[in-house]
Backbone as a chain_set.jsonl record, in Angstrom:
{"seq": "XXXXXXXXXXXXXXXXXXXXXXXXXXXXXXXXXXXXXXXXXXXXXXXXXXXXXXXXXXXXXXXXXXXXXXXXXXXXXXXXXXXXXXXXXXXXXXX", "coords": {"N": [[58.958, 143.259, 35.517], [57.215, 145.273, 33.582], [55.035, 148.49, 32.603], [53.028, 150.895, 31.251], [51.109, 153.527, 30.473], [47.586, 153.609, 32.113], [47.55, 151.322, 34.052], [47.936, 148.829, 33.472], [50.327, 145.623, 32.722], [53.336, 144.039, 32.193], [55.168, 141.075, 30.898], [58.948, 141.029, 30.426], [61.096, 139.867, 28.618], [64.419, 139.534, 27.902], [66.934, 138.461, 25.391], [65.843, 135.874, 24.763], [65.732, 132.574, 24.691], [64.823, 130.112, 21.901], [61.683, 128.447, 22.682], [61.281, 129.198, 25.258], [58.999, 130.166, 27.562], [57.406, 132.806, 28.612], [55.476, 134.408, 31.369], [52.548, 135.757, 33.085], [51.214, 136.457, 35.861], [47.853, 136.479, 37.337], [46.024, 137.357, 40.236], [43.227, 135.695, 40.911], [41.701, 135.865, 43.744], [38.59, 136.798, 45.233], [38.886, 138.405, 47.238], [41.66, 139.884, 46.944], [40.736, 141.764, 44.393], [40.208, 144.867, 43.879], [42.573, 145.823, 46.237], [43.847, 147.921, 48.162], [46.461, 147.4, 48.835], [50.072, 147.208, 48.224], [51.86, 145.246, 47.805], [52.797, 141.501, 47.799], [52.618, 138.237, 49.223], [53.357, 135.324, 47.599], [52.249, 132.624, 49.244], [49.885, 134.491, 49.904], [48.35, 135.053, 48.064], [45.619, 132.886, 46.756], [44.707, 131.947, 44.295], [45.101, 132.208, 40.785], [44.943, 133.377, 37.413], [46.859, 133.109, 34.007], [48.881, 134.381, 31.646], [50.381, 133.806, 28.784], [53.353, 133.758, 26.363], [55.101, 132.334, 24.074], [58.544, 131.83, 23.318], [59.696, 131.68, 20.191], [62.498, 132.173, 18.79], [65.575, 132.428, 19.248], [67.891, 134.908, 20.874], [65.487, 137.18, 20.563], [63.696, 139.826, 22.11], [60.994, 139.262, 24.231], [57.72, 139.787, 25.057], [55.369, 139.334, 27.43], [51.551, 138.786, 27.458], [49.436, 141.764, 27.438], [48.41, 142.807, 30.517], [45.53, 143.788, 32.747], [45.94, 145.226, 36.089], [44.623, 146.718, 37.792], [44.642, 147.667, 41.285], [44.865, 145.219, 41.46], [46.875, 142.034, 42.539], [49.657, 141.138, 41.031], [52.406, 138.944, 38.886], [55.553, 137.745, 37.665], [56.474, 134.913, 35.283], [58.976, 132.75, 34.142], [59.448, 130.107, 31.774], [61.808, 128.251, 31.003], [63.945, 125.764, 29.478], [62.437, 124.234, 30.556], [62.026, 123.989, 33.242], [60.147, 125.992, 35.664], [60.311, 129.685, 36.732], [59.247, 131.533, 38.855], [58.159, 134.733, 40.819], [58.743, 135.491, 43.789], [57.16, 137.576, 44.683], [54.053, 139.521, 44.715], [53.027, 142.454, 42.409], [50.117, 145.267, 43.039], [49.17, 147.581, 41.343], [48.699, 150.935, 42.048], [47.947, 153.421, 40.975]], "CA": [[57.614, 143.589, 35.126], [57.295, 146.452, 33.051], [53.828, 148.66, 32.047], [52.509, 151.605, 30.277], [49.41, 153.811, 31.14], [46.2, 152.669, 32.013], [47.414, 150.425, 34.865], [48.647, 148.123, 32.216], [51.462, 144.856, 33.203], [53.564, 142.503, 30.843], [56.418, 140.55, 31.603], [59.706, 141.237, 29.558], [62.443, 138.767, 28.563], [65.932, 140.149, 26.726], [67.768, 137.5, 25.021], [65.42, 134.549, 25.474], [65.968, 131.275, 23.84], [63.74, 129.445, 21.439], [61.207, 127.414, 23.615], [61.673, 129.743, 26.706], [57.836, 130.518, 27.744], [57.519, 133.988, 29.681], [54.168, 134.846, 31.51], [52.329, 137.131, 33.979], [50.183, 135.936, 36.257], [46.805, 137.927, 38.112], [45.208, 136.797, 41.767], [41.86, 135.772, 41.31], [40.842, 136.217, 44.655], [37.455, 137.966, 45.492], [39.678, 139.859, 48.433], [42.477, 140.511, 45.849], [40.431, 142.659, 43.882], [40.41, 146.446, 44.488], [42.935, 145.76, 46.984], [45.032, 149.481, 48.398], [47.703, 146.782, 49.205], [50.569, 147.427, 47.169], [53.199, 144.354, 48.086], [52.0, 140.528, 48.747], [53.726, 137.305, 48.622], [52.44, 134.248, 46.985], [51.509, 132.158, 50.266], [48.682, 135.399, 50.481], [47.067, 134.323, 46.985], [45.009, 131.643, 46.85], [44.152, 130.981, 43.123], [45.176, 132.952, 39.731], [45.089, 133.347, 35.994], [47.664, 133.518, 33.449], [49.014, 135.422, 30.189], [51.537, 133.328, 28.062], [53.485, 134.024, 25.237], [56.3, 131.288, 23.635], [59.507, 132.327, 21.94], [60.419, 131.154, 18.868], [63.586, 132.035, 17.737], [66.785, 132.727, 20.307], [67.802, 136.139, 21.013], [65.017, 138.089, 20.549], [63.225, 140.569, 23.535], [59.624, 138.661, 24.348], [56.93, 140.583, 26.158], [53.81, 138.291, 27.324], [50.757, 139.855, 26.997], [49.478, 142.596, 28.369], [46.626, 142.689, 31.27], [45.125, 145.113, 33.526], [46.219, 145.082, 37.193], [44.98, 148.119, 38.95], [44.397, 147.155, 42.273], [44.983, 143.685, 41.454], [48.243, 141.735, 42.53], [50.374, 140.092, 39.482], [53.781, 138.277, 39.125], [55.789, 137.433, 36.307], [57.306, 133.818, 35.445], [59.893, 132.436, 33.022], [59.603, 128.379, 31.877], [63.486, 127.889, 30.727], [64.204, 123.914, 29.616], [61.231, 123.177, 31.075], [61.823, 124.451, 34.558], [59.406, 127.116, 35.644], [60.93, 130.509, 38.259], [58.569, 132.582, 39.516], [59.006, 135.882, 41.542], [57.96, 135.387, 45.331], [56.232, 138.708, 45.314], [53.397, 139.965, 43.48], [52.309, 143.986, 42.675], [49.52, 145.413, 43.017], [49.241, 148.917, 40.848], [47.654, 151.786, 42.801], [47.912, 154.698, 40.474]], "C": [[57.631, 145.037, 34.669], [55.608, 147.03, 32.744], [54.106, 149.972, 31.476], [51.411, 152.703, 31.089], [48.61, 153.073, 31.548], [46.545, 151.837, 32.959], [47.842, 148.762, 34.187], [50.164, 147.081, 33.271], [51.794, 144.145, 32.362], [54.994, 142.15, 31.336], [57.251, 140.728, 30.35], [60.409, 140.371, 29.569], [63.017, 139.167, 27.205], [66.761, 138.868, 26.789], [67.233, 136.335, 25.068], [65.652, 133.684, 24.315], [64.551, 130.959, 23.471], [63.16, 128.1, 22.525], [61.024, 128.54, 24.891], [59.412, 130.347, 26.729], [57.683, 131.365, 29.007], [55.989, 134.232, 30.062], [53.793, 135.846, 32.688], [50.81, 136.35, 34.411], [49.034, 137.0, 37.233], [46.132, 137.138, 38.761], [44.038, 137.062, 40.78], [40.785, 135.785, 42.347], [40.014, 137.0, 44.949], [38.088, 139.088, 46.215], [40.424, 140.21, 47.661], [41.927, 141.427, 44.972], [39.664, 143.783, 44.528], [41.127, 146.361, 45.155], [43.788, 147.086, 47.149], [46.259, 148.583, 48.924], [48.64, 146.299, 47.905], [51.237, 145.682, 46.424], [52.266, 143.175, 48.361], [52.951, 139.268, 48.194], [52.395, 136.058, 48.141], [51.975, 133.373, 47.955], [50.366, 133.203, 50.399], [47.991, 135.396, 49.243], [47.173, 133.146, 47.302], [44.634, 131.171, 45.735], [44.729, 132.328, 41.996], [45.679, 132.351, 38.357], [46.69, 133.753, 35.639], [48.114, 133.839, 31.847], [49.962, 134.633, 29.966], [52.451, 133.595, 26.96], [55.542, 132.74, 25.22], [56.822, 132.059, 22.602], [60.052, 131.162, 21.175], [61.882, 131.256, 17.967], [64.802, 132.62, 19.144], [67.614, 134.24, 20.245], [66.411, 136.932, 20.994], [63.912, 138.799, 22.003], [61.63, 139.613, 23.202], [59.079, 139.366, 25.499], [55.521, 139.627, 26.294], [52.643, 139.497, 27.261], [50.509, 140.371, 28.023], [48.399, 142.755, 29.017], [46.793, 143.798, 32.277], [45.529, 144.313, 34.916], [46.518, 145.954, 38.059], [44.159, 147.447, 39.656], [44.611, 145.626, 42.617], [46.602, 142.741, 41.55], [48.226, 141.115, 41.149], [51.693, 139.892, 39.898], [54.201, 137.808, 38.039], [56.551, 135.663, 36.622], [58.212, 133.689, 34.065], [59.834, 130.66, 32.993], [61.0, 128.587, 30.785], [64.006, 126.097, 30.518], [63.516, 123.553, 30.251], [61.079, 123.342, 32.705], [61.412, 126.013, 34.818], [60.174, 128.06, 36.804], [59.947, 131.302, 38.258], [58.612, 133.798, 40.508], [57.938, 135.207, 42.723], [56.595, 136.831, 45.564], [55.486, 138.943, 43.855], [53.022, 141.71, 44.019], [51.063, 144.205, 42.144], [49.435, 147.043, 42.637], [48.13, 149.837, 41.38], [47.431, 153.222, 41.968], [46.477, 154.938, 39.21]], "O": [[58.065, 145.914, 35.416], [54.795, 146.112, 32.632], [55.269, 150.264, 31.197], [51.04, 152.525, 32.249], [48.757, 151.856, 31.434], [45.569, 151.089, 32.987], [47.944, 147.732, 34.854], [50.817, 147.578, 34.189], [50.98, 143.534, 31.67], [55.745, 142.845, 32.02], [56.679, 140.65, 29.263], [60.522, 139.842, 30.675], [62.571, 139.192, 26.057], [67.181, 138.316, 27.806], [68.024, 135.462, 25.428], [65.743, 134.076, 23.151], [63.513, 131.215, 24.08], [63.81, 127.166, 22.997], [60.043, 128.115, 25.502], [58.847, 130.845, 25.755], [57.775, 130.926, 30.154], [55.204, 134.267, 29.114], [54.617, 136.625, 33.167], [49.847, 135.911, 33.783], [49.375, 138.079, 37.719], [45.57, 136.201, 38.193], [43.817, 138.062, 40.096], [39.564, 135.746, 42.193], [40.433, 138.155, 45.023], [37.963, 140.292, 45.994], [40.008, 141.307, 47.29], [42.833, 142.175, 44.607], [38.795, 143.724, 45.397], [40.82, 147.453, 45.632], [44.487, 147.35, 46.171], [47.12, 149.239, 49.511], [48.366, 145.517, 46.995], [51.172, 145.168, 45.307], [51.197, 143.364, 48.941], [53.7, 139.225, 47.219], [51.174, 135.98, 48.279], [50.835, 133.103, 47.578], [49.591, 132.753, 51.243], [46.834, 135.803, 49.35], [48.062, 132.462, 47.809], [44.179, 130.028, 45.764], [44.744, 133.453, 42.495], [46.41, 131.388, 38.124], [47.505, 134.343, 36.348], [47.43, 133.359, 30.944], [50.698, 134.533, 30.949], [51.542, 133.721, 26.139], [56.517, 132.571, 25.954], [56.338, 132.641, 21.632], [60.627, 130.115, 21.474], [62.238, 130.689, 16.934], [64.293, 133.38, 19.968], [67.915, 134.506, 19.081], [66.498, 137.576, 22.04], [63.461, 137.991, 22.814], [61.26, 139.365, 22.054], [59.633, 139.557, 26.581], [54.798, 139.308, 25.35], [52.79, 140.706, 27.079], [50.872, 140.058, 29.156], [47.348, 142.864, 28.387], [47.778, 144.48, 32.562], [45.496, 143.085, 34.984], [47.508, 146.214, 38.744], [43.216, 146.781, 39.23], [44.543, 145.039, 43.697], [47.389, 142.838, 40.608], [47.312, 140.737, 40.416], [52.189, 140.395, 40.906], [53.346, 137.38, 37.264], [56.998, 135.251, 37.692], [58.106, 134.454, 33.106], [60.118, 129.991, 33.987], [60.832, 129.198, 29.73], [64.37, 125.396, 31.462], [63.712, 122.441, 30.741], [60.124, 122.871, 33.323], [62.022, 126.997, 34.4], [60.658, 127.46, 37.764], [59.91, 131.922, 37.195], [59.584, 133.565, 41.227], [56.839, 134.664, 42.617], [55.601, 136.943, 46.282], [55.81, 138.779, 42.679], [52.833, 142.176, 45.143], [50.694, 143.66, 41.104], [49.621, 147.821, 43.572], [46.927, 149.623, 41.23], [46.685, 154.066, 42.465], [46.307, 156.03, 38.668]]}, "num_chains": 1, "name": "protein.A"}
């Protein structure tokens, strides 16, 4: 997970294959937002949105889009041949 100013998150993928669908997902829980808790695992959300972006051509770097996630946990995923990985942990940007 990479960002920018502004509290800013987007998921990166170097070298991805055509088809490969990279995303970034953001808790919609009422308690999840504003949260001063940096670290959380995915059993501690209960519901969230997500940012997609599909590559088209093999090699090239793919960044999904980019969403706000100050105070708000997020997590990136990768769908690969059709099987989705997800990170166990999500961050929550405090700066």
């Amino acid at each position: 997970m990479n960002g920018g100013a502004f509290n800013q998150s987007y998921a990166r993928v170097e070298n991805a294959s055509a088809g490969d669908i990279v995303s970034i997902d953001r808790a919609t829980d009422s308690d999840k937002r504003n949260t001063t808790k940096k670290w959380w695992f995915t059993e501690q959300i209960g519901s969230w949105e997500y940012c997609q972006r599909t590559v088209y051509a093999t090699g090239n770097t793919v960044h999904s889009p980019t969403i706000n996630n100050w105070h708000t946990p997020v997590r990136v995923c990768l769908r690969h041949n059709g099987a989705l990985q997800c990170t166990n942990v999500w961050y929550a940007d405090q700066t």
